XYZ file of N, CA, C and O in Angstrom:
784
model
N -10.270 1.473 17.352
C -9.059 2.293 17.205
C -9.237 3.550 17.969
O -10.363 4.026 18.150
N -8.162 4.076 18.479
C -8.261 5.233 19.331
C -7.248 6.253 19.015
O -6.185 5.944 18.475
N -7.536 7.502 19.314
C -6.549 8.569 19.233
C -6.094 8.816 20.652
O -6.833 8.707 21.650
N -4.816 9.033 20.846
C -4.217 9.238 22.156
C -3.739 10.657 22.234
O -2.620 10.951 21.777
N -4.510 11.564 22.847
C -4.001 12.940 22.950
C -2.801 12.938 23.943
O -2.620 12.036 24.761
N -2.058 14.047 23.923
C -0.854 14.188 24.719
C -1.092 13.890 26.203
O -0.321 13.184 26.833
N -2.216 14.357 26.745
C -2.412 14.139 28.204
C -2.741 12.736 28.538
O -2.828 12.375 29.670
N -2.969 11.859 27.543
C -3.224 10.495 27.781
C -2.169 9.552 27.237
O -2.304 8.312 27.285
N -1.151 10.086 26.625
C -0.066 9.293 26.008
C 1.020 9.137 27.095
O 1.795 10.003 27.307
N 0.939 8.012 27.772
C 1.861 7.775 28.860
C 3.278 7.540 28.354
O 3.492 7.264 27.236
N 4.295 7.754 29.272
C 5.667 7.479 28.853
C 5.810 6.091 28.305
O 6.593 5.883 27.323
N 5.121 5.104 28.877
C 5.289 3.705 28.354
C 4.653 3.599 26.935
O 5.201 2.896 26.101
N 3.553 4.346 26.686
C 2.977 4.339 25.358
C 3.902 4.977 24.356
O 4.087 4.493 23.253
N 4.533 6.081 24.752
C 5.510 6.696 23.832
C 6.638 5.723 23.496
O 7.034 5.569 22.344
N 7.136 5.023 24.520
C 8.202 4.061 24.338
C 7.721 2.904 23.400
O 8.443 2.505 22.512
N 6.590 2.401 23.678
C 6.043 1.273 22.842
C 5.824 1.672 21.395
O 6.155 0.929 20.469
N 5.231 2.851 21.186
C 4.981 3.258 19.844
C 6.262 3.622 19.101
O 6.388 3.294 17.909
N 7.245 4.200 19.787
C 8.553 4.452 19.204
C 9.224 3.138 18.803
O 9.842 3.035 17.720
N 9.099 2.140 19.660
C 9.721 0.783 19.386
C 9.025 0.153 18.182
O 9.694 -0.442 17.302
N 7.714 0.275 18.072
C 6.968 -0.297 16.943
C 7.450 0.337 15.631
O 7.752 -0.341 14.653
N 7.518 1.651 15.642
C 7.963 2.377 14.436
C 9.433 1.959 14.100
O 9.762 1.674 12.936
N 10.264 1.894 15.096
C 11.673 1.464 14.859
C 11.761 0.082 14.279
O 12.516 -0.185 13.317
N 10.972 -0.837 14.784
C 10.967 -2.215 14.269
C 10.487 -2.232 12.815
O 11.140 -2.875 11.945
N 9.457 -1.517 12.516
C 8.896 -1.544 11.147
C 9.722 -0.800 10.177
O 9.710 -1.115 8.950
N 10.517 0.181 10.608
C 11.360 0.935 9.709
C 12.835 0.504 9.725
O 13.712 1.144 9.057
N 13.151 -0.557 10.426
C 14.566 -1.034 10.503
C 15.137 -1.277 9.133
O 16.322 -1.042 8.866
N 14.342 -1.900 8.231
C 14.852 -2.199 6.905
C 14.358 -1.275 5.833
O 14.518 -1.579 4.632
N 13.722 -0.176 6.189
C 13.209 0.763 5.222
C 14.414 1.446 4.516
O 15.409 1.732 5.108
N 14.272 1.670 3.210
C 15.325 2.263 2.410
C 15.786 3.619 2.917
O 16.951 3.958 2.934
N 14.846 4.365 3.423
C 15.140 5.738 3.931
C 16.037 5.645 5.178
O 17.046 6.290 5.288
N 15.623 4.825 6.130
C 16.450 4.698 7.381
C 17.790 4.010 7.107
O 18.765 4.338 7.773
N 17.822 3.126 6.196
C 19.116 2.493 5.782
C 20.046 3.454 5.169
O 21.266 3.424 5.391
N 19.501 4.440 4.408
C 20.349 5.465 3.833
C 20.868 6.391 4.934
O 21.991 6.818 4.924
N 19.985 6.728 5.858
C 20.344 7.603 6.931
C 21.361 7.063 7.906
O 22.305 7.741 8.312
N 21.116 5.765 8.263
C 22.031 5.085 9.223
C 22.382 3.755 8.602
O 21.636 2.751 8.759
N 23.484 3.695 7.826
C 23.759 2.448 7.047
C 23.986 1.173 7.865
O 23.601 0.115 7.467
N 24.602 1.297 9.035
C 24.959 0.082 9.826
C 23.732 -0.456 10.512
O 23.022 0.262 11.237
N 23.450 -1.753 10.260
C 22.219 -2.378 10.836
C 22.176 -2.303 12.325
O 21.118 -1.950 12.897
N 23.231 -2.647 12.945
C 23.223 -2.652 14.479
C 23.030 -1.244 15.001
O 22.211 -1.049 15.913
N 23.763 -0.285 14.437
C 23.619 1.094 14.919
C 22.248 1.670 14.655
O 21.658 2.393 15.419
N 21.706 1.285 13.462
C 20.357 1.717 13.117
C 19.311 1.207 14.177
O 18.499 1.914 14.621
N 19.503 -0.071 14.561
C 18.601 -0.651 15.568
C 18.723 0.088 16.929
O 17.702 0.209 17.629
N 19.932 0.573 17.221
C 20.119 1.302 18.498
C 19.505 2.685 18.448
O 18.997 3.178 19.464
N 19.601 3.344 17.318
C 19.204 4.755 17.202
C 17.742 5.041 16.832
O 17.181 6.076 17.203
N 17.131 4.115 16.113
C 15.779 4.403 15.594
C 14.770 4.581 16.698
O 13.891 5.414 16.554
N 14.798 3.885 17.874
C 13.752 4.158 18.871
C 13.778 5.596 19.316
O 12.724 6.242 19.454
N 14.972 6.145 19.547
C 15.084 7.570 19.938
C 14.647 8.512 18.831
O 13.997 9.529 19.084
N 14.972 8.181 17.632
C 14.562 8.941 16.455
C 13.112 9.054 16.357
O 12.530 10.142 16.242
N 12.393 7.902 16.494
C 10.955 7.920 16.405
C 10.283 8.515 17.629
O 9.221 9.048 17.537
N 10.976 8.477 18.770
C 10.400 9.104 19.985
C 10.208 10.578 19.710
O 9.145 11.154 20.118
N 11.120 11.195 18.975
C 11.003 12.632 18.702
C 9.698 12.852 17.922
O 8.934 13.761 18.186
N 9.452 12.019 16.901
C 8.247 12.169 16.066
C 6.985 11.831 16.863
O 5.971 12.535 16.684
N 7.026 10.825 17.695
C 5.794 10.486 18.492
C 5.451 11.647 19.424
O 4.299 12.057 19.524
N 6.460 12.175 20.134
C 6.235 13.253 21.004
C 5.739 14.533 20.300
O 4.887 15.227 20.740
N 6.335 14.828 19.135
C 5.920 15.990 18.317
C 4.462 15.773 17.910
O 3.638 16.742 18.101
N 4.072 14.661 17.390
C 2.718 14.462 16.962
C 1.745 14.489 18.110
O 0.618 15.024 18.041
N 2.151 13.890 19.224
C 1.289 13.892 20.441
C 1.004 15.301 20.898
O -0.120 15.552 21.377
N 1.944 16.183 20.770
C 1.760 17.591 21.163
C 0.638 18.275 20.362
O 0.041 19.231 20.884
N 0.303 17.735 19.240
C -0.724 18.299 18.346
C -1.920 17.328 18.261
O -2.718 17.456 17.314
N -2.080 16.375 19.194
C -3.109 15.389 19.184
C -3.098 14.636 17.785
O -4.121 14.348 17.215
N -1.900 14.315 17.380
C -1.756 13.683 16.068
C -1.189 12.301 16.126
O -0.364 11.877 15.296
N -1.631 11.456 17.127
C -1.261 10.065 17.170
C -2.513 9.202 17.207
O -3.418 9.359 18.024
N -2.641 8.356 16.183
C -3.697 7.343 16.145
C -3.101 5.958 16.281
O -2.001 5.678 15.689
N -3.771 5.116 16.992
C -3.268 3.725 17.223
C -4.373 2.769 16.867
O -5.556 2.994 16.917
N -3.925 1.555 16.528
C -4.762 0.424 16.271
C -5.019 -0.379 17.559
O -4.410 -0.073 18.615
N -5.854 -1.379 17.472
C -6.171 -2.225 18.650
C -4.865 -2.851 19.150
O -3.995 -3.274 18.403
N -4.745 -2.884 20.445
C -3.612 -3.539 21.082
C -2.260 -2.925 20.716
O -1.217 -3.546 20.816
N -2.284 -1.709 20.220
C -0.982 -1.064 19.805
C -0.311 -1.679 18.639
O 0.873 -1.562 18.446
N -1.080 -2.370 17.794
C -0.500 -3.053 16.600
C -0.280 -2.177 15.427
O 0.325 -2.584 14.452
N -0.744 -0.910 15.455
C -0.527 0.033 14.411
C -0.495 1.410 14.956
O -1.126 1.689 16.004
N 0.228 2.274 14.301
C 0.338 3.685 14.738
C 0.436 4.548 13.499
O 1.033 4.174 12.478
N -0.134 5.735 13.535
C -0.080 6.720 12.480
C 0.151 8.075 13.140
O -0.561 8.421 14.079
N 1.214 8.724 12.687
C 1.580 10.063 13.203
C 1.220 11.111 12.180
O 1.514 10.940 10.963
N 0.653 12.226 12.625
C 0.346 13.318 11.684
C 0.357 14.629 12.436
O 0.361 14.675 13.677
N 0.446 15.667 11.645
C 0.312 17.057 12.154
C -0.860 17.707 11.486
O -1.091 17.565 10.280
N -1.723 18.386 12.257
C -2.928 19.029 11.695
C -2.569 20.360 11.035
O -1.455 20.904 11.212
N -3.503 20.947 10.264
C -3.270 22.268 9.666
C -2.905 23.270 10.789
O -3.454 23.172 11.906
N -1.998 24.164 10.512
C -1.572 25.177 11.458
C -0.531 24.759 12.415
O -0.045 25.642 13.212
N -0.166 23.492 12.447
C 0.918 23.044 13.343
C 2.251 23.763 12.959
O 2.559 23.715 11.777
N 2.930 24.340 13.896
C 4.169 25.000 13.555
C 5.259 24.559 14.553
O 5.538 25.264 15.570
N 5.807 23.371 14.344
C 6.855 22.903 15.252
C 8.078 23.848 15.307
O 8.340 24.522 14.289
N 8.724 23.860 16.386
C 9.957 24.678 16.565
C 11.104 23.950 15.884
O 11.605 22.923 16.379
N 11.507 24.450 14.733
C 12.535 23.863 13.916
C 13.891 23.691 14.627
O 14.553 22.655 14.528
N 14.268 24.689 15.416
C 15.537 24.617 16.111
C 15.507 23.547 17.239
O 16.416 22.817 17.384
N 14.353 23.482 17.934
C 14.224 22.445 18.974
C 14.246 21.039 18.340
O 14.874 20.166 18.929
N 13.579 20.867 17.239
C 13.539 19.568 16.601
C 15.016 19.225 16.116
O 15.416 18.118 16.251
N 15.683 20.161 15.493
C 17.034 19.907 15.035
C 17.923 19.495 16.190
O 18.751 18.520 16.113
N 17.806 20.171 17.333
C 18.548 19.808 18.494
C 18.202 18.429 18.998
O 19.101 17.685 19.415
N 16.946 18.096 19.000
C 16.502 16.773 19.453
C 17.086 15.641 18.545
O 17.547 14.660 18.995
N 17.036 15.899 17.223
C 17.596 14.885 16.296
C 19.105 14.796 16.430
O 19.675 13.698 16.388
N 19.766 15.939 16.642
C 21.207 15.946 16.894
C 21.567 15.096 18.121
O 22.506 14.321 18.165
N 20.774 15.235 19.137
C 20.984 14.531 20.403
C 20.808 13.033 20.226
O 21.623 12.267 20.720
N 19.762 12.589 19.513
C 19.517 11.184 19.410
C 20.296 10.504 18.242
O 20.564 9.301 18.304
N 20.617 11.232 17.242
C 21.286 10.629 16.059
C 22.836 10.889 16.040
O 23.521 10.164 15.338
N 23.320 11.839 16.769
C 24.767 12.054 16.783
C 25.286 12.322 15.408
O 24.802 13.206 14.672
N 26.252 11.527 14.932
C 26.910 11.693 13.647
C 25.940 11.510 12.473
O 26.205 11.884 11.327
N 24.773 10.890 12.740
C 23.770 10.640 11.621
C 22.741 11.784 11.538
O 21.807 11.680 10.779
N 22.948 12.878 12.318
C 22.025 14.020 12.211
C 22.136 14.682 10.865
O 21.147 15.228 10.376
N 23.325 14.717 10.265
C 23.409 15.408 9.005
C 22.625 14.779 7.912
O 22.004 15.478 7.140
N 22.648 13.429 7.766
C 21.769 12.833 6.751
C 20.274 13.132 7.027
O 19.525 13.404 6.095
N 19.877 13.232 8.323
C 18.528 13.610 8.614
C 18.225 15.036 8.150
O 17.125 15.336 7.636
N 19.182 15.922 8.333
C 18.990 17.299 7.867
C 18.881 17.386 6.364
O 18.120 18.199 5.853
N 19.634 16.551 5.650
C 19.518 16.460 4.195
C 18.103 16.047 3.829
O 17.458 16.681 2.941
N 17.591 15.017 4.463
C 16.191 14.524 4.147
C 15.220 15.665 4.453
O 14.333 15.938 3.616
N 15.347 16.283 5.605
C 14.383 17.313 6.057
C 14.415 18.480 5.081
O 13.356 19.043 4.714
N 15.588 18.841 4.617
C 15.685 19.942 3.656
C 15.011 19.638 2.317
O 14.297 20.520 1.792
N 15.234 18.457 1.809
C 14.581 18.029 0.591
C 13.058 17.995 0.746
O 12.278 18.324 -0.148
N 12.598 17.487 1.930
C 11.184 17.384 2.205
C 10.563 18.804 2.222
O 9.480 19.060 1.659
N 11.268 19.710 2.839
C 10.773 21.117 2.938
C 10.590 21.723 1.559
O 9.660 22.468 1.338
N 11.579 21.447 0.672
C 11.524 22.029 -0.722
C 10.253 21.481 -1.440
O 9.654 22.205 -2.205
N 9.950 20.239 -1.240
C 8.831 19.576 -1.984
C 7.457 19.841 -1.283
O 6.431 19.649 -1.939
N 7.485 20.166 0.013
C 6.235 20.240 0.796
C 5.307 21.304 0.154
O 5.759 22.410 -0.152
N 4.030 21.007 0.023
C 3.055 22.011 -0.502
C 2.834 23.069 0.577
O 2.495 22.764 1.729
N 3.044 24.337 0.200
C 2.819 25.431 1.102
C 1.707 26.274 0.583
O 1.409 26.334 -0.615
N 0.986 26.930 1.450
C -0.105 27.834 1.062
C -1.422 27.271 1.385
O -2.342 27.976 1.825
N -1.650 25.994 1.055
C -2.966 25.409 1.372
C -2.902 24.589 2.694
O -2.066 23.804 2.888
N -3.859 24.884 3.604
C -3.855 24.156 4.828
C -4.129 22.660 4.577
O -4.812 22.278 3.655
N -3.419 21.839 5.336
C -3.607 20.394 5.154
C -3.089 19.647 6.367
O -2.352 20.155 7.256
N -3.514 18.344 6.449
C -2.963 17.403 7.414
C -1.670 16.825 6.780
O -1.723 16.461 5.605
N -0.658 16.668 7.591
C 0.579 16.075 7.085
C 0.778 14.760 7.846
O 1.142 14.761 9.018
N 0.694 13.674 7.116
C 0.991 12.362 7.674
C 2.481 12.039 7.583
O 3.029 12.086 6.479
N 3.107 11.888 8.720
C 4.576 11.735 8.736
C 5.037 10.289 8.717
O 5.936 9.950 7.965
N 4.454 9.459 9.557
C 4.868 8.014 9.671
C 3.682 7.143 10.028
O 2.835 7.568 10.825
N 3.724 5.961 9.503
C 2.729 4.942 9.894
C 3.389 3.580 9.911
O 4.302 3.376 9.165
N 2.938 2.719 10.826
C 3.533 1.395 10.931
C 2.498 0.432 11.426
O 1.679 0.761 12.230
N 2.677 -0.828 10.995
C 1.800 -1.897 11.439
C 2.724 -3.046 11.838
O 3.657 -3.423 11.089
N 2.491 -3.580 13.046
C 3.334 -4.650 13.565
C 3.450 -5.852 12.560
O 2.436 -6.278 11.995
N 4.689 -6.342 12.363
C 4.790 -7.529 11.494
C 3.858 -8.641 11.987
O 3.664 -8.889 13.161
N 3.297 -9.294 11.047
C 2.252 -10.321 11.317
C 0.829 -9.771 11.255
O -0.095 -10.492 11.164
N 0.676 -8.462 11.370
C -0.642 -7.812 11.275
C -0.798 -6.959 9.998
O -1.768 -6.306 9.780
N 0.349 -6.940 9.252
C 0.330 -6.101 8.054
C -0.681 -6.699 7.024
O -0.995 -7.857 7.020
N -1.204 -5.805 6.194
C -2.218 -6.154 5.215
C -3.478 -6.661 5.788
O -4.204 -7.487 5.224
N -3.765 -6.138 7.024
C -5.024 -6.517 7.723
C -6.046 -5.376 7.705
O -7.062 -5.481 8.390
N -5.714 -4.264 7.056
C -6.595 -3.122 7.016
C -6.354 -2.087 8.078
O -7.065 -1.105 8.113
N -5.440 -2.362 8.989
C -5.172 -1.467 10.114
C -4.736 -0.063 9.611
O -5.240 0.916 10.049
N -3.754 -0.062 8.676
C -3.267 1.235 8.203
C -4.325 1.945 7.426
O -4.489 3.183 7.509
N -5.092 1.286 6.615
C -6.148 1.892 5.836
C -7.155 2.545 6.791
O -7.685 3.616 6.559
N -7.449 1.829 7.903
C -8.410 2.427 8.902
C -7.858 3.651 9.517
O -8.612 4.616 9.729
N -6.606 3.656 9.848
C -6.023 4.878 10.481
C -5.908 5.999 9.523
O -6.280 7.156 9.821
N -5.486 5.731 8.274
C -5.501 6.786 7.226
C -6.902 7.287 6.965
O -7.141 8.488 6.784
N -7.874 6.403 6.984
C -9.247 6.833 6.774
C -9.676 7.805 7.836
O -10.469 8.701 7.552
N -9.235 7.637 9.070
C -9.585 8.575 10.135
C -9.003 9.981 9.927
O -9.607 10.997 10.149
N -7.752 9.974 9.414
C -7.123 11.262 9.102
C -7.860 11.973 7.970
O -8.149 13.168 8.044
N -8.096 11.263 6.911
C -8.757 11.943 5.755
C -10.219 12.327 6.078
O -10.720 13.307 5.575
N -10.831 11.609 6.961
C -12.187 12.004 7.433
C -12.082 13.338 8.173
O -12.954 14.189 7.981
N -11.078 13.528 9.017
C -10.898 14.818 9.659
C -10.607 15.878 8.628
O -11.123 17.034 8.730
N -9.717 15.608 7.638
C -9.424 16.591 6.644
C -10.677 16.978 5.859
O -10.949 18.153 5.601
N -11.517 15.980 5.524
C -12.750 16.219 4.779
C -13.699 17.100 5.645
O -14.289 18.061 5.186
N -13.836 16.792 6.908
C -14.679 17.581 7.813
C -14.187 19.014 7.939
O -15.023 19.928 8.074
N -12.880 19.198 7.893
C -12.293 20.527 7.997
C -12.211 21.269 6.614
O -11.834 22.404 6.586
N -12.486 20.521 5.568
C -12.469 21.077 4.207
C -11.033 21.420 3.767
O -10.827 22.388 3.005
N -10.060 20.586 4.160
C -8.633 20.782 3.785
C -8.090 19.542 3.204
O -8.636 18.442 3.326
N -6.913 19.668 2.602
C -6.260 18.545 1.970
C -5.455 17.732 2.975
O -5.412 18.015 4.157
N -4.776 16.690 2.460
C -3.918 15.855 3.232
C -2.696 15.517 2.425
O -2.777 15.424 1.159
N -1.536 15.423 3.045
C -0.271 15.214 2.375
C 0.506 14.143 3.030
O 0.539 14.036 4.278
N 1.239 13.335 2.225
C 2.091 12.284 2.746
C 3.262 12.078 1.820
O 3.119 12.358 0.605
N 4.392 11.588 2.328
C 5.496 11.220 1.478
C 5.775 9.728 1.727
O 6.263 9.344 2.726
N 5.376 8.945 0.745
C 5.573 7.495 0.879
C 6.989 7.072 0.627
O 7.590 7.511 -0.326
N 7.506 6.234 1.528
C 8.898 5.734 1.403
C 8.948 4.301 1.009
O 10.068 3.755 0.869
N 7.784 3.620 0.868
C 7.816 2.270 0.490
C 6.568 1.940 -0.418
O 5.595 2.704 -0.395
N 6.640 0.860 -1.197
C 5.480 0.499 -2.030
C 4.207 0.252 -1.159
O 3.108 0.614 -1.544
N 4.397 -0.341 0.033
C 3.193 -0.526 0.884
C 2.625 0.745 1.366
O 1.385 0.909 1.475
N 3.459 1.718 1.728
C 2.988 3.041 2.147
C 2.279 3.714 1.021
O 1.188 4.305 1.196
N 2.798 3.652 -0.154
C 2.142 4.249 -1.312
C 0.825 3.614 -1.601
O -0.168 4.319 -1.909
N 0.769 2.313 -1.565
C -0.486 1.595 -1.820
C -1.579 2.026 -0.810
O -2.730 2.238 -1.172
N -1.187 2.074 0.492
C -2.169 2.462 1.489
C -2.661 3.891 1.200
O -3.859 4.201 1.354
N -1.776 4.774 0.848
C -2.140 6.162 0.519
C -3.114 6.219 -0.654
O -4.084 6.958 -0.648
N -2.791 5.472 -1.728
C -3.629 5.455 -2.846
C -5.037 4.964 -2.521
O -6.053 5.523 -2.993
N -5.128 3.951 -1.674
C -6.463 3.401 -1.231
C -7.251 4.494 -0.514
O -8.469 4.468 -0.582
N -6.563 5.403 0.163
C -7.217 6.490 0.938
C -7.497 7.665 0.033
O -8.022 8.661 0.510
N -7.160 7.603 -1.250
C -7.512 8.680 -2.179
C -6.349 9.623 -2.491
O -6.594 10.614 -3.150
N -5.167 9.336 -2.062
C -4.002 10.194 -2.354
C -3.540 9.950 -3.793
O -3.639 8.814 -4.320
N -3.042 10.991 -4.435
C -2.489 10.883 -5.812
C -1.078 11.505 -5.777
O -0.757 12.348 -4.897
N -0.255 11.157 -6.758
C 1.075 11.700 -6.818
C 1.058 13.233 -6.956
O 0.158 13.747 -7.563
N 2.036 13.893 -6.309
C 2.125 15.380 -6.327
C 3.574 15.680 -6.684
O 4.455 15.654 -5.850
N 3.747 16.023 -7.943
C 5.089 16.450 -8.383
C 6.079 15.299 -8.485
O 5.714 14.152 -8.485
N 7.351 15.714 -8.558
C 8.381 14.730 -8.748
C 8.764 14.029 -7.440
O 8.519 14.552 -6.343
N 9.283 12.863 -7.535
C 9.824 12.175 -6.380
C 10.938 12.942 -5.724
O 11.653 13.694 -6.398
N 11.075 12.769 -4.418
C 12.190 13.365 -3.669
C 13.323 12.349 -3.660
O 13.200 11.263 -3.009
N 14.385 12.611 -4.438
C 15.479 11.679 -4.536
C 16.606 12.016 -3.624
O 17.084 13.135 -3.605
N 17.026 11.127 -2.743
C 18.136 11.370 -1.852
C 19.437 11.265 -2.599
O 19.533 10.496 -3.572
N 20.434 12.020 -2.166
C 21.716 12.054 -2.874
C 22.435 10.693 -2.940
O 22.190 9.815 -2.193
N 23.381 10.692 -3.922
C 24.226 9.455 -4.029
C 23.515 8.233 -4.423
O 23.902 7.149 -4.058
N 22.454 8.399 -5.248
C 21.681 7.245 -5.681
C 20.861 6.673 -4.550
O 20.475 5.483 -4.622
N 20.486 7.493 -3.567
C 19.721 7.013 -2.416
C 18.265 6.766 -2.813
O 17.864 6.932 -3.946
N 17.467 6.334 -1.835
C 16.077 6.022 -2.141
C 15.260 7.295 -2.386
O 15.763 8.411 -2.253
N 14.030 7.087 -2.756
C 13.126 8.243 -3.062
C 11.962 8.213 -2.086
O 11.545 7.176 -1.591
N 11.458 9.387 -1.837
C 10.169 9.597 -1.201
C 9.185 10.070 -2.248
O 9.570 10.857 -3.140
N 7.963 9.623 -2.194
C 6.973 9.903 -3.175
C 5.930 10.850 -2.560
O 5.076 10.402 -1.786
N 5.950 12.152 -2.875
C 4.982 13.065 -2.373
C 3.566 12.789 -2.929
O 3.429 12.514 -4.153
N 2.534 12.763 -2.087
C 1.225 12.435 -2.452
C 0.226 13.382 -1.792
O 0.437 13.777 -0.625
N -0.792 13.778 -2.470
C -1.808 14.758 -1.985
C -3.190 14.188 -2.138
O -3.480 13.469 -3.122
N -4.054 14.594 -1.266
C -5.507 14.248 -1.323
C -6.305 15.494 -1.111
O -6.183 16.162 -0.058
N -7.147 15.857 -2.075
C -8.070 17.006 -1.925
C -9.219 16.609 -1.003
O -9.613 15.401 -0.912
N -9.765 17.551 -0.318
C -10.911 17.249 0.557
C -12.096 16.841 -0.303
O -12.250 17.260 -1.425
N -12.961 16.038 0.318
C -14.155 15.584 -0.407
C -15.396 15.851 0.392
O -15.367 16.075 1.539
């Protein structure tokens, strides 16, 4: 498994990783809530995830599995993305669906642990057919090893049972109440791991 810093993350790698995330999150409850139409969701998700891949790459926060079969995006302690630039990027790629994204981001910000430095795992995906092969556990293990070496915590918001299970295997525990999206939408499950 390798980490791909920004200066080594080629445009084709950004495209491939964005496509992998889009494929894996096409039927995720969170993205279905954000972009209800299946066809439109398929069209917009690669651009949506490109924003996250490029953001994480700017902080050396992209880990990949062998042959690009898995990806994990994270931000290290001290990362301070430009909120206005991100909002503009999401507005550009999501159009009319930018408002649901803003709702999600606002609820995430309210629940996010502030004050203690930590690694923030934003998205992870494993190519269909390779899931449950230990790839995600390996990538999460690398992030928590960094957190342990730095003596800081790690935080994730699980949007699926599989994501929650992988986080639990890596030592994450529930942190506070679930983040419930409006209108009976899906929930995100905040999870925290203390350094060891």
